[in-house]
mmCIF file of C-alpha atoms in Angstrom:
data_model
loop_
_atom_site.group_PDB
_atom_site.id
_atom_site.type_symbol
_atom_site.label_atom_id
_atom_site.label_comp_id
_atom_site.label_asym_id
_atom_site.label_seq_id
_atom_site.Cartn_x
_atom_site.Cartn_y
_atom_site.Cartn_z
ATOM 1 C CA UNK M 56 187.172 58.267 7.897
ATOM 2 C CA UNK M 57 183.814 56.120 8.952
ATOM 3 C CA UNK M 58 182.021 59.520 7.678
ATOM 4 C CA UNK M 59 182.777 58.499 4.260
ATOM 5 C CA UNK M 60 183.074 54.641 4.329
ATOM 6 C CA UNK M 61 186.315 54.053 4.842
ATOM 7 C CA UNK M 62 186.910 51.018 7.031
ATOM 8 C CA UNK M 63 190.227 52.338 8.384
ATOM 9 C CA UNK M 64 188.575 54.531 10.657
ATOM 10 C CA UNK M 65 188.211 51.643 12.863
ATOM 11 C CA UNK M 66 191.977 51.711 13.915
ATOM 12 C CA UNK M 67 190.962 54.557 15.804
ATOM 13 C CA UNK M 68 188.583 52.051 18.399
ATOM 14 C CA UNK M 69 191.086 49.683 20.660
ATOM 15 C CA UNK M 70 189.136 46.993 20.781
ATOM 16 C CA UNK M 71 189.025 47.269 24.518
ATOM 17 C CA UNK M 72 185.964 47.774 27.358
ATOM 18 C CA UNK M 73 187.510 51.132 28.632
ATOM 19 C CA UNK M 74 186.795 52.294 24.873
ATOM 20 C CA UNK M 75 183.584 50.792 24.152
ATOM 21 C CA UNK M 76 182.378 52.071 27.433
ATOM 22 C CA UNK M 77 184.271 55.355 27.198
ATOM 23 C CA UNK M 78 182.262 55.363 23.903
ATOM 24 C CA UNK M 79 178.775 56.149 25.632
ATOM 25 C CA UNK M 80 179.156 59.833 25.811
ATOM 26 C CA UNK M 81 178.674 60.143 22.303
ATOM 27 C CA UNK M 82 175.013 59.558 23.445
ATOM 28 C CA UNK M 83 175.283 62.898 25.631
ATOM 29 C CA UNK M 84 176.581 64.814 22.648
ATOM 30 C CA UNK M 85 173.311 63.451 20.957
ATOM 31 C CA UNK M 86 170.655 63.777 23.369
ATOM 32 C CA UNK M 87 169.905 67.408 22.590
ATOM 33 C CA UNK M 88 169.746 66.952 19.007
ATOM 34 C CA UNK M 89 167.338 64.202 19.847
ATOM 35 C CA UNK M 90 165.079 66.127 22.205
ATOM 36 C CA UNK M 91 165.227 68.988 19.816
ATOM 37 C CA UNK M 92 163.837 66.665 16.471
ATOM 38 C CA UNK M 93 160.995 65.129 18.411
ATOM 39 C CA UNK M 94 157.828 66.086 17.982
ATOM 40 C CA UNK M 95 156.485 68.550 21.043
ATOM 41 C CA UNK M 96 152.290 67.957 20.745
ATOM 42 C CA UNK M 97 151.799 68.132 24.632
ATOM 43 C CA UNK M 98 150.221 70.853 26.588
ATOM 44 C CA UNK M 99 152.756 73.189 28.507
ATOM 45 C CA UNK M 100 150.970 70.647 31.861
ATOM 46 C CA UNK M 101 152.575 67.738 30.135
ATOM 47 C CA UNK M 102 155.787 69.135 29.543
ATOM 48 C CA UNK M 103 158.087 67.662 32.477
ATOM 49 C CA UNK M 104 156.531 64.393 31.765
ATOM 50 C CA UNK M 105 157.217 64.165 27.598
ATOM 51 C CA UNK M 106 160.646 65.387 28.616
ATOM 52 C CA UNK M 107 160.900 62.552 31.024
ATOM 53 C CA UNK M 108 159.349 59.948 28.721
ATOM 54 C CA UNK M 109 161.815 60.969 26.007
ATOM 55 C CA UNK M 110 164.952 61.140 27.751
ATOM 56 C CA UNK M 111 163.998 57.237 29.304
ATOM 57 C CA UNK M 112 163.137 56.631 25.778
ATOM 58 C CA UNK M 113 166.548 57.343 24.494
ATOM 59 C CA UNK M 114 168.632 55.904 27.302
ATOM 60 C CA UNK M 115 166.650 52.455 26.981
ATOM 61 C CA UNK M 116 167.069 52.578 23.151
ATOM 62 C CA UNK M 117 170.849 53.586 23.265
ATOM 63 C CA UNK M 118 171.581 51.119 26.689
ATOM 64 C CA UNK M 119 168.989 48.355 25.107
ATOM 65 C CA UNK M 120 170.726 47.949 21.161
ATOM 66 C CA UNK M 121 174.335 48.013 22.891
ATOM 67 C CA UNK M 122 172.916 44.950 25.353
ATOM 68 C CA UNK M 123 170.945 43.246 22.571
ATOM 69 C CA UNK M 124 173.773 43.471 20.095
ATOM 70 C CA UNK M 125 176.375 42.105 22.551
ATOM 71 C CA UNK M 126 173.858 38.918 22.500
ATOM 72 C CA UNK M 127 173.851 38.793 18.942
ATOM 73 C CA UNK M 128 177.628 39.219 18.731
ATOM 74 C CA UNK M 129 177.943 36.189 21.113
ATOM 75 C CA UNK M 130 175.494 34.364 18.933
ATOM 76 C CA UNK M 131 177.647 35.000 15.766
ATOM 77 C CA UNK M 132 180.396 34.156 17.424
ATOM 78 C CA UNK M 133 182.158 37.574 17.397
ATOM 79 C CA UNK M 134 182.234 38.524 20.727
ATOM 80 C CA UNK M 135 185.353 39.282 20.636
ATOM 81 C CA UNK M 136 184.948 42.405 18.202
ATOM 82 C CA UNK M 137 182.664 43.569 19.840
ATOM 83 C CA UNK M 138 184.176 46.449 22.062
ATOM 84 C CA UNK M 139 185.344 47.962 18.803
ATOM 85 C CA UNK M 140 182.118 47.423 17.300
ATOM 86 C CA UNK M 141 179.857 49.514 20.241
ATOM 87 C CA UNK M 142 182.628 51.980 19.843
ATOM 88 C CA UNK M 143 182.908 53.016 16.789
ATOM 89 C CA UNK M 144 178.750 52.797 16.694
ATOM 90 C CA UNK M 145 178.635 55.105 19.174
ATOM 91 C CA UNK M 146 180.651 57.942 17.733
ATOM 92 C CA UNK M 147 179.235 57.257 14.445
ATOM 93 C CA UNK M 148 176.059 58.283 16.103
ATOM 94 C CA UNK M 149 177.091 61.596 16.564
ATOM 95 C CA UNK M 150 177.833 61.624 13.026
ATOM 96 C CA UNK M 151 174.282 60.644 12.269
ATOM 97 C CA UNK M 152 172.849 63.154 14.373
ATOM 98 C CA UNK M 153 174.792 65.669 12.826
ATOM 99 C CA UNK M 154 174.192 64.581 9.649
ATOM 100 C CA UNK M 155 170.475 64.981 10.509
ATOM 101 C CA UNK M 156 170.784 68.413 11.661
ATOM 102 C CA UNK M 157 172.991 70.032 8.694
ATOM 103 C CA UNK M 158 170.630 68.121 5.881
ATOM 104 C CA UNK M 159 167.075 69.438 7.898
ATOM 105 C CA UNK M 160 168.273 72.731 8.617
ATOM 106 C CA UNK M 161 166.605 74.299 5.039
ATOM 107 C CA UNK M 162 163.493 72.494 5.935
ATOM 108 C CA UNK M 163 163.410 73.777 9.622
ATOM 109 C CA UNK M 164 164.207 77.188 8.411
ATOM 110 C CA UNK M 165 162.147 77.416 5.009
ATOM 111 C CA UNK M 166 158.934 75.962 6.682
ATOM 112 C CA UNK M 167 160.165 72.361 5.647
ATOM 113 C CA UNK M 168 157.309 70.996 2.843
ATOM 114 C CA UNK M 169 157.997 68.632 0.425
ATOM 115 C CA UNK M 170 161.773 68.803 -1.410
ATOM 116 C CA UNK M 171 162.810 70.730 1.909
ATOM 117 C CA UNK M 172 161.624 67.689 3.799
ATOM 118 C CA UNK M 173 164.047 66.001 1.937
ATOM 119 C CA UNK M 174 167.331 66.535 3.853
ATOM 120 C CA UNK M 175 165.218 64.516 6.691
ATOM 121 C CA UNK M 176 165.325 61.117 4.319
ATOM 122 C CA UNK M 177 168.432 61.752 3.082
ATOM 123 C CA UNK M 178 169.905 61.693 6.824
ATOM 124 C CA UNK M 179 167.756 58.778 7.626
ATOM 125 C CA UNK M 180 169.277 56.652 4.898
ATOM 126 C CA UNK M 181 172.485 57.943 5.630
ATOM 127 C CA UNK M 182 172.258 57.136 9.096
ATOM 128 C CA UNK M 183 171.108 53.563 8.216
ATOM 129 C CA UNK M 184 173.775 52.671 6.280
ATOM 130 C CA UNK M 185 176.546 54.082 7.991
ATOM 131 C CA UNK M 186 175.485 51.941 11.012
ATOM 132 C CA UNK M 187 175.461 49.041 8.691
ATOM 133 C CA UNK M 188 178.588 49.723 7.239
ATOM 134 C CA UNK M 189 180.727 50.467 11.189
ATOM 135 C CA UNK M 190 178.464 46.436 11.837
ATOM 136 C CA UNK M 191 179.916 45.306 8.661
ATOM 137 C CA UNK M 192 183.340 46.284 9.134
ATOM 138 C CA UNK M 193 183.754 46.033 12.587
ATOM 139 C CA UNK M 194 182.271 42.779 13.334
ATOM 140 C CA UNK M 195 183.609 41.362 9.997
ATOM 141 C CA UNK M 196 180.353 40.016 8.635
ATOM 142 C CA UNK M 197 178.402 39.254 5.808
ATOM 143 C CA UNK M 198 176.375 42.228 3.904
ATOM 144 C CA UNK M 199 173.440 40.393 5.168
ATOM 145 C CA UNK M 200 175.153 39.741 8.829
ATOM 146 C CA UNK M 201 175.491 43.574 9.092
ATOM 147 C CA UNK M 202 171.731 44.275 8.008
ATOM 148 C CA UNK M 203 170.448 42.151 10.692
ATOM 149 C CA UNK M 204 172.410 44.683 13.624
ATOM 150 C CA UNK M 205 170.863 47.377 11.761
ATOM 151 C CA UNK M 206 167.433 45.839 12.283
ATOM 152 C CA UNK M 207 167.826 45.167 15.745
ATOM 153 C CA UNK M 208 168.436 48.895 15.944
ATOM 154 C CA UNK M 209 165.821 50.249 14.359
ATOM 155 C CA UNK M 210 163.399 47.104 15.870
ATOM 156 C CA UNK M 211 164.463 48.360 19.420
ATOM 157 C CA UNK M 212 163.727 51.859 18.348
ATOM 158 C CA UNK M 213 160.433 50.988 16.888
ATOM 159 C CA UNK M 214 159.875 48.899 19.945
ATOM 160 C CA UNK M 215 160.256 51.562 22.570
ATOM 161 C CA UNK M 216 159.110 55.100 20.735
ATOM 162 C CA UNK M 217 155.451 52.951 20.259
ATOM 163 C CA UNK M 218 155.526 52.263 23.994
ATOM 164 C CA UNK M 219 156.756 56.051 25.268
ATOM 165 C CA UNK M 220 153.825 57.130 22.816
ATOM 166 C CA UNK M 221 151.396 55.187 24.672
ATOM 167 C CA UNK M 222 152.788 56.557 28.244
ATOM 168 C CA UNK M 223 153.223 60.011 26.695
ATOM 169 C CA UNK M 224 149.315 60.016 25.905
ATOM 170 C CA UNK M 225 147.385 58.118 28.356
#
């Protein structure tokens, strides 16, 4: 039901901590599709170590927007959504990630140039607001509230994939 913004969905998150932390293996479901999407440029020496750098790279971004958006939750005073919240943001990830994979596969297979490419954007945006829309709904906030989660998000991401790029190469 979150797959096609419908705010129901959430009844199926107790907003409990057994759920929000049973929640985080939605990030091992999504791990290969993330390792799979990056961008392999190092030599076959440097293999073990862009592996490494990756994986850290998605377990700080994943660990590090759940922490940070606790904080901000706090901060907004809605704390106490907040299990929900992490969630139903964590299986929506998968959705994203799947999302990614279906609407890149013609570009992947076709040799992925211009139109092909796409499927990419169209996941990306997709991905964007459905995170927005499981903030919005699930925290109960503003349109404007919900943007600034998203932000953190894609801040942290920014955040960490510039540092990993600077271990990965030097």
């Amino acid at each position: 039901m979150l797959a096609r913004g419908r705010a129901a969905g959430l009844a199926a998150f107790e907003n409990t901590l057994p759920v929000a932390a049973y929640s985080f293996r939605a990030a091992a479901i999504c791990l290969p599709i993330f390792l799979f999407f990056k961008e392999q440029t190092s030599t076959p020496e440097d293999v073990v170590l862009t592996l490494l750098v990756d994986f850290l790279l998605f377990a700080a971004s994943w660990a590090g927007f759940a922490l940070a958006s606790l904080s901000l939750a706090k901060a907004l005073g809605v704390a106490d959504r907040w299990p929900r919240f992490i969630a139903a943001w964590n299986w929506s990830a998968v959705l994203q990630y799947l999302a990614l994979t279906v609407l890149s596969l013609p570009g992947l297979l076709l040799g992925g140039s211009g139109l092909l490419d796409l499927g990419g954007l169209l996941a990306l945006f997709y991905a964007l607001w459905l995170e927005w829309f499981v903030a919005r709904h699930a925290l109960r906030l503003s349109p404007r509230g919900a943007a600034g989660f998203v932000a953190l998000d894609v801040g942290i991401a920014v955040f960490l994939g510039g540092f990993a790029a600077r271990v990965a190469s030097g």
